[in-house]
PDB file of C-alpha atoms in Angstrom:
ATOM      1  CA  MET A 248       0.000   0.000   0.000  1.00 41.00           C
ATOM      2  CA  PRO A 249       1.367   3.440  -0.860  1.00 41.00           C
ATOM      3  CA  PHE A 250      -0.078   5.150   2.196  1.00 35.00           C
ATOM      4  CA  ARG A 251       2.075   5.942   5.196  1.00 36.00           C
ATOM      5  CA  ALA A 252      -0.072   5.479   8.266  1.00 34.00           C
ATOM      6  CA  ALA A 253      -0.455   8.766  10.119  1.00 34.00           C
ATOM      7  CA  PRO A 254      -0.704   8.710  13.926  1.00 35.00           C
ATOM      8  CA  ARG A 255      -4.324   8.026  14.835  1.00 35.00           C
ATOM      9  CA  SER A 256      -4.671  11.162  16.967  1.00 32.00           C
ATOM     10  CA  ARG A 257      -3.614  13.285  14.027  1.00 33.00           C
ATOM     11  CA  ILE A 258      -6.092  11.584  11.698  1.00 33.00           C
ATOM     12  CA  MET A 259      -9.003  12.223  14.030  1.00 35.00           C
ATOM     13  CA  ASP A 260      -8.344  15.897  14.600  1.00 39.00           C
ATOM     14  CA  VAL A 261     -10.199  18.518  12.591  1.00 40.00           C
ATOM     15  CA  MET A 262      -7.419  20.666  11.243  1.00 41.00           C
ATOM     16  CA  ASP A 263      -7.417  24.435  11.378  1.00 63.00           C
ATOM     17  CA  ASP A 264      -7.512  24.610   7.585  1.00 79.00           C
ATOM     18  CA  GLY A 265     -10.996  23.057   7.491  1.00 89.00           C
ATOM     19  CA  ILE A 266      -9.814  19.932   5.676  1.00 94.00           C
ATOM     20  CA  ARG A 267     -10.253  16.569   7.376  1.00 94.00           C
ATOM     21  CA  VAL A 268     -10.621  12.879   6.722  1.00 95.00           C
ATOM     22  CA  GLY A 269     -14.121  12.009   5.512  1.00 94.00           C
ATOM     23  CA  LEU A 270     -14.672  15.145   3.449  1.00 97.00           C
ATOM     24  CA  LEU A 271     -15.107  15.133  -0.294  1.00 98.00           C
ATOM     25  CA  LEU A 272     -13.170  17.399  -2.601  1.00 98.00           C
ATOM     26  CA  VAL A 273     -15.493  18.107  -5.513  1.00 98.00           C
ATOM     27  CA  ALA A 274     -13.830  19.744  -8.493  1.00 98.00           C
ATOM     28  CA  THR A 275     -15.361  23.098  -9.395  1.00 97.00           C
ATOM     29  CA  PRO A 276     -16.132  23.834 -13.055  1.00 96.00           C
ATOM     30  CA  GLN A 277     -13.053  26.113 -13.034  1.00 94.00           C
ATOM     31  CA  LEU A 278     -10.688  23.185 -12.408  1.00 95.00           C
ATOM     32  CA  GLU A 279      -9.379  22.245 -15.850  1.00 92.00           C
ATOM     33  CA  ASP A 280      -6.483  19.990 -14.813  1.00 96.00           C
ATOM     34  CA  PRO A 281      -7.230  16.768 -16.752  1.00 96.00           C
ATOM     35  CA  ASN A 282      -6.154  14.701 -13.751  1.00 96.00           C
ATOM     36  CA  PHE A 283      -8.980  16.168 -11.686  1.00 98.00           C
ATOM     37  CA  LYS A 284     -11.601  17.673 -13.995  1.00 97.00           C
ATOM     38  CA  ARG A 285     -15.073  16.781 -12.658  1.00 97.00           C
ATOM     39  CA  THR A 286     -13.629  14.475 -10.046  1.00 98.00           C
ATOM     40  CA  VAL A 287     -14.874  13.627  -6.565  1.00 98.00           C
ATOM     41  CA  VAL A 288     -12.008  12.887  -4.159  1.00 98.00           C
ATOM     42  CA  LEU A 289     -12.363  11.312  -0.720  1.00 98.00           C
ATOM     43  CA  VAL A 290      -9.837  12.629   1.822  1.00 97.00           C
ATOM     44  CA  VAL A 291      -8.339   9.546   3.485  1.00 96.00           C
ATOM     45  CA  GLU A 292      -5.411  11.098   5.354  1.00 95.00           C
ATOM     46  CA  HIS A 293      -4.742  14.690   6.400  1.00 94.00           C
ATOM     47  CA  ASP A 294      -2.025  16.264   8.463  1.00 90.00           C
ATOM     48  CA  ALA A 295      -1.794  20.056   8.446  1.00 79.00           C
ATOM     49  CA  ASP A 296       1.988  19.758   8.667  1.00 85.00           C
ATOM     50  CA  GLY A 297       2.495  16.790   6.369  1.00 88.00           C
ATOM     51  CA  GLY A 298      -0.063  17.123   3.611  1.00 94.00           C
ATOM     52  CA  THR A 299      -3.163  15.372   2.328  1.00 97.00           C
ATOM     53  CA  LEU A 300      -3.909  12.082   0.597  1.00 97.00           C
ATOM     54  CA  GLY A 301      -7.103  11.382  -1.271  1.00 98.00           C
ATOM     55  CA  VAL A 302      -8.699   8.874  -3.623  1.00 98.00           C
ATOM     56  CA  VAL A 303     -10.624   9.836  -6.771  1.00 98.00           C
ATOM     57  CA  LEU A 304     -13.948   7.994  -6.592  1.00 98.00           C
ATOM     58  CA  ASN A 305     -15.364   8.482 -10.084  1.00 98.00           C
ATOM     59  CA  ARG A 306     -12.665   7.412 -12.552  1.00 98.00           C
ATOM     60  CA  PRO A 307     -13.217   3.730 -13.436  1.00 97.00           C
ATOM     61  CA  THR A 308     -10.731   2.228 -15.890  1.00 97.00           C
ATOM     62  CA  GLU A 309     -11.335  -0.648 -18.278  1.00 96.00           C
ATOM     63  CA  VAL A 310      -8.883  -2.886 -16.390  1.00 97.00           C
ATOM     64  CA  PRO A 311     -10.662  -5.743 -14.612  1.00 97.00           C
ATOM     65  CA  VAL A 312      -9.608  -6.308 -11.015  1.00 97.00           C
ATOM     66  CA  ASP A 313      -8.880  -9.965 -11.714  1.00 96.00           C
ATOM     67  CA  ARG A 314      -6.098  -8.915 -14.085  1.00 96.00           C
ATOM     68  CA  ILE A 315      -4.017  -7.284 -11.354  1.00 95.00           C
ATOM     69  CA  LEU A 316      -5.394  -8.690  -8.086  1.00 96.00           C
ATOM     70  CA  PRO A 317      -6.984 -12.078  -8.829  1.00 96.00           C
ATOM     71  CA  PRO A 318      -7.351 -13.102  -5.158  1.00 94.00           C
ATOM     72  CA  TRP A 319      -9.487 -10.015  -4.434  1.00 97.00           C
ATOM     73  CA  ALA A 320     -11.531  -9.931  -7.640  1.00 96.00           C
ATOM     74  CA  GLU A 321     -14.473 -11.987  -6.388  1.00 94.00           C
ATOM     75  CA  LEU A 322     -14.871  -9.685  -3.368  1.00 96.00           C
ATOM     76  CA  VAL A 323     -15.216  -6.473  -5.396  1.00 96.00           C
ATOM     77  CA  THR A 324     -18.670  -4.884  -5.444  1.00 90.00           C
ATOM     78  CA  GLY A 325     -20.083  -2.654  -8.171  1.00 85.00           C
ATOM     79  CA  PRO A 326     -18.186  -2.283 -11.441  1.00 90.00           C
ATOM     80  CA  PRO A 327     -15.536  -5.078 -11.439  1.00 93.00           C
ATOM     81  CA  PHE A 328     -12.873  -2.689 -12.669  1.00 96.00           C
ATOM     82  CA  VAL A 329      -9.908  -0.926 -11.132  1.00 97.00           C
ATOM     83  CA  PHE A 330     -10.546   2.781 -10.529  1.00 98.00           C
ATOM     84  CA  GLN A 331      -7.863   5.402 -11.105  1.00 98.00           C
ATOM     85  CA  GLY A 332      -7.438   6.838  -7.622  1.00 98.00           C
ATOM     86  CA  GLY A 333      -5.241   9.714  -8.729  1.00 98.00           C
ATOM     87  CA  PRO A 334      -2.131  10.598 -10.694  1.00 97.00           C
ATOM     88  CA  VAL A 335       0.415   9.514  -8.054  1.00 97.00           C
ATOM     89  CA  ALA A 336       1.918   5.981  -7.937  1.00 96.00           C
ATOM     90  CA  LEU A 337      -0.301   4.499 -10.638  1.00 96.00           C
ATOM     91  CA  ASP A 338       1.561   1.212 -10.401  1.00 95.00           C
ATOM     92  CA  ASN A 339       0.401   0.749  -6.799  1.00 95.00           C
ATOM     93  CA  ALA A 340      -3.039  -0.543  -5.849  1.00 96.00           C
ATOM     94  CA  LEU A 341      -5.072   0.293  -2.766  1.00 96.00           C
ATOM     95  CA  ALA A 342      -8.580  -0.599  -1.735  1.00 97.00           C
ATOM     96  CA  LEU A 343     -11.394   0.850   0.321  1.00 97.00           C
ATOM     97  CA  ALA A 344     -13.889  -1.425   2.028  1.00 97.00           C
ATOM     98  CA  ARG A 345     -16.948  -1.061   4.227  1.00 96.00           C
ATOM     99  CA  LEU A 346     -17.435  -3.459   7.109  1.00 95.00           C
ATOM    100  CA  PRO A 347     -20.252  -3.977   9.634  1.00 93.00           C
ATOM    101  CA  GLY A 348     -19.901  -3.828  13.397  1.00 88.00           C
ATOM    102  CA  ASP A 349     -17.446  -1.761  15.380  1.00 87.00           C
ATOM    103  CA  GLY A 350     -14.222  -3.780  15.480  1.00 87.00           C
ATOM    104  CA  GLU A 351     -11.053  -3.329  13.436  1.00 91.00           C
ATOM    105  CA  PRO A 352     -10.074  -6.704  11.997  1.00 92.00           C
ATOM    106  CA  LEU A 353      -6.606  -7.512  10.714  1.00 94.00           C
ATOM    107  CA  GLY A 354      -6.074  -6.213   7.194  1.00 95.00           C
ATOM    108  CA  TRP A 355      -8.392  -3.197   7.544  1.00 96.00           C
ATOM    109  CA  ARG A 356      -7.880   0.271   9.019  1.00 95.00           C
ATOM    110  CA  GLY A 357     -10.935   2.484   9.516  1.00 95.00           C
ATOM    111  CA  LEU A 358     -10.802   6.115   8.403  1.00 94.00           C
ATOM    112  CA  ASP A 359     -12.264   7.327  11.713  1.00 84.00           C
ATOM    113  CA  ALA A 360     -14.662   9.684   9.983  1.00 89.00           C
ATOM    114  CA  ALA A 361     -18.323   9.807  11.006  1.00 88.00           C
ATOM    115  CA  GLU A 362     -19.468  10.646   7.467  1.00 86.00           C
ATOM    116  CA  VAL A 363     -18.042   7.404   6.090  1.00 92.00           C
ATOM    117  CA  ALA A 364     -18.487   5.211   9.146  1.00 89.00           C
ATOM    118  CA  ARG A 365     -17.015   1.737   8.742  1.00 93.00           C
ATOM    119  CA  VAL A 366     -15.128   2.617   5.550  1.00 96.00           C
ATOM    120  CA  GLY A 367     -11.412   1.951   5.707  1.00 96.00           C
ATOM    121  CA  LEU A 368      -8.219   1.089   3.859  1.00 97.00           C
ATOM    122  CA  VAL A 369      -7.498  -2.555   3.070  1.00 97.00           C
ATOM    123  CA  ASP A 370      -4.080  -4.182   3.289  1.00 96.00           C
ATOM    124  CA  LEU A 371      -3.951  -5.878  -0.107  1.00 96.00           C
ATOM    125  CA  ASP A 372      -0.898  -7.866   0.960  1.00 95.00           C
ATOM    126  CA  ALA A 373      -3.012  -9.647   3.562  1.00 94.00           C
ATOM    127  CA  PRO A 374      -4.922 -12.836   2.668  1.00 95.00           C
ATOM    128  CA  PRO A 375      -8.410 -11.927   1.384  1.00 96.00           C
ATOM    129  CA  SER A 376      -9.817 -14.623   3.670  1.00 94.00           C
ATOM    130  CA  LEU A 377      -9.150 -12.343   6.656  1.00 93.00           C
ATOM    131  CA  LEU A 378     -11.916  -9.997   5.511  1.00 94.00           C
ATOM    132  CA  ALA A 379     -14.008 -12.044   3.073  1.00 94.00           C
ATOM    133  CA  ALA A 380     -16.673 -13.002   5.607  1.00 92.00           C
ATOM    134  CA  GLU A 381     -17.162  -9.425   6.814  1.00 92.00           C
ATOM    135  CA  LEU A 382     -16.878  -7.305   3.675  1.00 93.00           C
ATOM    136  CA  LEU A 383     -19.998  -5.387   2.706  1.00 95.00           C
ATOM    137  CA  GLN A 384     -18.389  -3.449  -0.151  1.00 96.00           C
ATOM    138  CA  LEU A 385     -14.926  -3.288  -1.707  1.00 97.00           C
ATOM    139  CA  ARG A 386     -13.385  -1.150  -4.425  1.00 97.00           C
ATOM    140  CA  VAL A 387      -9.835  -1.230  -5.801  1.00 98.00           C
ATOM    141  CA  PHE A 388      -7.915   1.843  -6.961  1.00 98.00           C
ATOM    142  CA  ALA A 389      -4.656   2.373  -8.825  1.00 98.00           C
ATOM    143  CA  GLY A 390      -2.775   5.422  -7.592  1.00 98.00           C
ATOM    144  CA  TYR A 391      -3.892   8.238  -5.349  1.00 98.00           C
ATOM    145  CA  ALA A 392      -3.989  12.032  -5.128  1.00 98.00           C
ATOM    146  CA  GLY A 393      -1.499  13.859  -2.939  1.00 97.00           C
ATOM    147  CA  TRP A 394      -0.905  17.424  -1.799  1.00 97.00           C
ATOM    148  CA  SER A 395       1.972  18.847   0.214  1.00 96.00           C
ATOM    149  CA  ALA A 396       1.332  20.824   3.395  1.00 94.00           C
ATOM    150  CA  GLY A 397      -0.788  23.885   2.605  1.00 93.00           C
ATOM    151  CA  GLN A 398      -1.124  23.075  -1.098  1.00 96.00           C
ATOM    152  CA  LEU A 399      -4.707  21.827  -0.989  1.00 96.00           C
ATOM    153  CA  ARG A 400      -5.850  24.695   1.225  1.00 94.00           C
ATOM    154  CA  LYS A 401      -4.439  27.092  -1.381  1.00 95.00           C
ATOM    155  CA  GLU A 402      -6.277  25.292  -4.180  1.00 96.00           C
ATOM    156  CA  VAL A 403      -9.545  25.507  -2.228  1.00 95.00           C
ATOM    157  CA  GLU A 404      -9.042  29.230  -1.680  1.00 95.00           C
ATOM    158  CA  GLU A 405      -8.329  29.683  -5.392  1.00 96.00           C
ATOM    159  CA  GLY A 406     -11.688  28.104  -6.262  1.00 96.00           C
ATOM    160  CA  ALA A 407     -10.536  24.703  -7.510  1.00 97.00           C
ATOM    161  CA  TRP A 408     -12.487  22.575  -5.009  1.00 98.00           C
ATOM    162  CA  TYR A 409     -15.694  22.498  -3.028  1.00 98.00           C
ATOM    163  CA  LEU A 410     -15.376  20.861   0.409  1.00 97.00           C
ATOM    164  CA  VAL A 411     -18.505  18.855   1.283  1.00 97.00           C
ATOM    165  CA  PRO A 412     -19.334  15.923   3.609  1.00 95.00           C
ATOM    166  CA  ALA A 413     -19.041  12.421   2.204  1.00 95.00           C
ATOM    167  CA  GLU A 414     -21.509   9.578   2.538  1.00 92.00           C
ATOM    168  CA  SER A 415     -20.527   5.912   2.601  1.00 88.00           C
ATOM    169  CA  GLY A 416     -22.450   5.323  -0.603  1.00 92.00           C
ATOM    170  CA  ASP A 417     -20.243   7.795  -2.471  1.00 96.00           C
ATOM    171  CA  VAL A 418     -17.230   5.509  -2.126  1.00 96.00           C
ATOM    172  CA  PHE A 419     -19.024   2.617  -3.823  1.00 96.00           C
ATOM    173  CA  ALA A 420     -21.317   4.484  -6.227  1.00 95.00           C
ATOM    174  CA  GLY A 421     -22.971   2.127  -8.688  1.00 92.00           C
ATOM    175  CA  ASP A 422     -22.831   4.731 -11.463  1.00 95.00           C
ATOM    176  CA  PRO A 423     -19.567   6.661 -10.964  1.00 96.00           C
ATOM    177  CA  SER A 424     -20.254   8.769 -14.054  1.00 95.00           C
ATOM    178  CA  ARG A 425     -23.088  10.496 -12.156  1.00 97.00           C
ATOM    179  CA  LEU A 426     -21.287  10.993  -8.846  1.00 98.00           C
ATOM    180  CA  TRP A 427     -20.082  14.555  -9.496  1.00 98.00           C
ATOM    181  CA  GLN A 428     -23.610  15.746 -10.298  1.00 97.00           C
ATOM    182  CA  GLU A 429     -25.250  13.757  -7.504  1.00 97.00           C
ATOM    183  CA  VAL A 430     -22.928  14.984  -4.749  1.00 98.00           C
ATOM    184  CA  LEU A 431     -23.404  18.611  -5.776  1.00 98.00           C
ATOM    185  CA  ARG A 432     -27.168  18.261  -6.192  1.00 97.00           C
ATOM    186  CA  ARG A 433     -27.737  16.994  -2.671  1.00 96.00           C
ATOM    187  CA  GLN A 434     -25.957  20.062  -1.221  1.00 95.00           C
ATOM    188  CA  GLY A 435     -28.829  22.272  -2.384  1.00 96.00           C
ATOM    189  CA  GLY A 436     -28.601  25.990  -3.149  1.00 96.00           C
ATOM    190  CA  ASP A 437     -25.829  27.232  -5.416  1.00 96.00           C
ATOM    191  CA  LEU A 438     -24.040  23.893  -5.539  1.00 96.00           C
ATOM    192  CA  ALA A 439     -27.174  22.148  -6.758  1.00 96.00           C
ATOM    193  CA  PHE A 440     -27.275  24.690  -9.573  1.00 96.00           C
ATOM    194  CA  VAL A 441     -23.609  24.013 -10.388  1.00 96.00           C
ATOM    195  CA  SER A 442     -24.478  20.330 -10.829  1.00 96.00           C
ATOM    196  CA  THR A 443     -26.412  21.282 -13.971  1.00 95.00           C
ATOM    197  CA  PHE A 444     -23.388  22.854 -15.690  1.00 92.00           C
ATOM    198  CA  PRO A 445     -22.497  21.024 -18.927  1.00 88.00           C
ATOM    199  CA  ASP A 446     -19.106  19.368 -19.187  1.00 78.00           C
ATOM    200  CA  ASP A 447     -18.309  21.735 -22.066  1.00 67.00           C
ATOM    201  CA  PRO A 448     -19.013  25.333 -20.870  1.00 57.00           C
ATOM    202  CA  THR A 449     -19.531  26.471 -24.475  1.00 56.00           C
ATOM    203  CA  LEU A 450     -22.732  24.412 -24.504  1.00 52.00           C
ATOM    204  CA  ASN A 451     -24.231  26.316 -21.571  1.00 49.00           C
TER     205      ASN A 451
END
């Protein structure tokens, strides 16, 4: 797994910059970077001094999971494809899974975020049998999104991202192509209006 585990107390804290684990970064129409245009990113680690790690939730590839992680393929829910989690470390896979109950079994580390309760990172080097009986949902990603300390806050201030609460269902959306619109629409007000913007502004 490409993620360095941050100390649990740091993960749980709400940082002064307003960014925290369990929030979604929703690309604004002004964000034209092809790596992130119309993306929805779940913040999975945040340290105000060390930076932010996130996973893009709405970029499925055409690569079936069984091509790169055969032992985990039968446990994947939703589209049976690898998702592109971001532009960093594309040759590394990570997975997010939702479990029932309140324990923390071997091979799974909860995000400790109320909005995405019981969603956590999976150790893909562990035997799938450790989690197979408990898994409710599982999705595999190649790569992740990363920002150095202060970089994401600057991008938010420049109008590149909306910060909104996540829901567990966002992580495992059955139709990822609609996730950007659906997340914005449920916010109501101005953001619901933004959800109607066409992908090509010249068509508006």
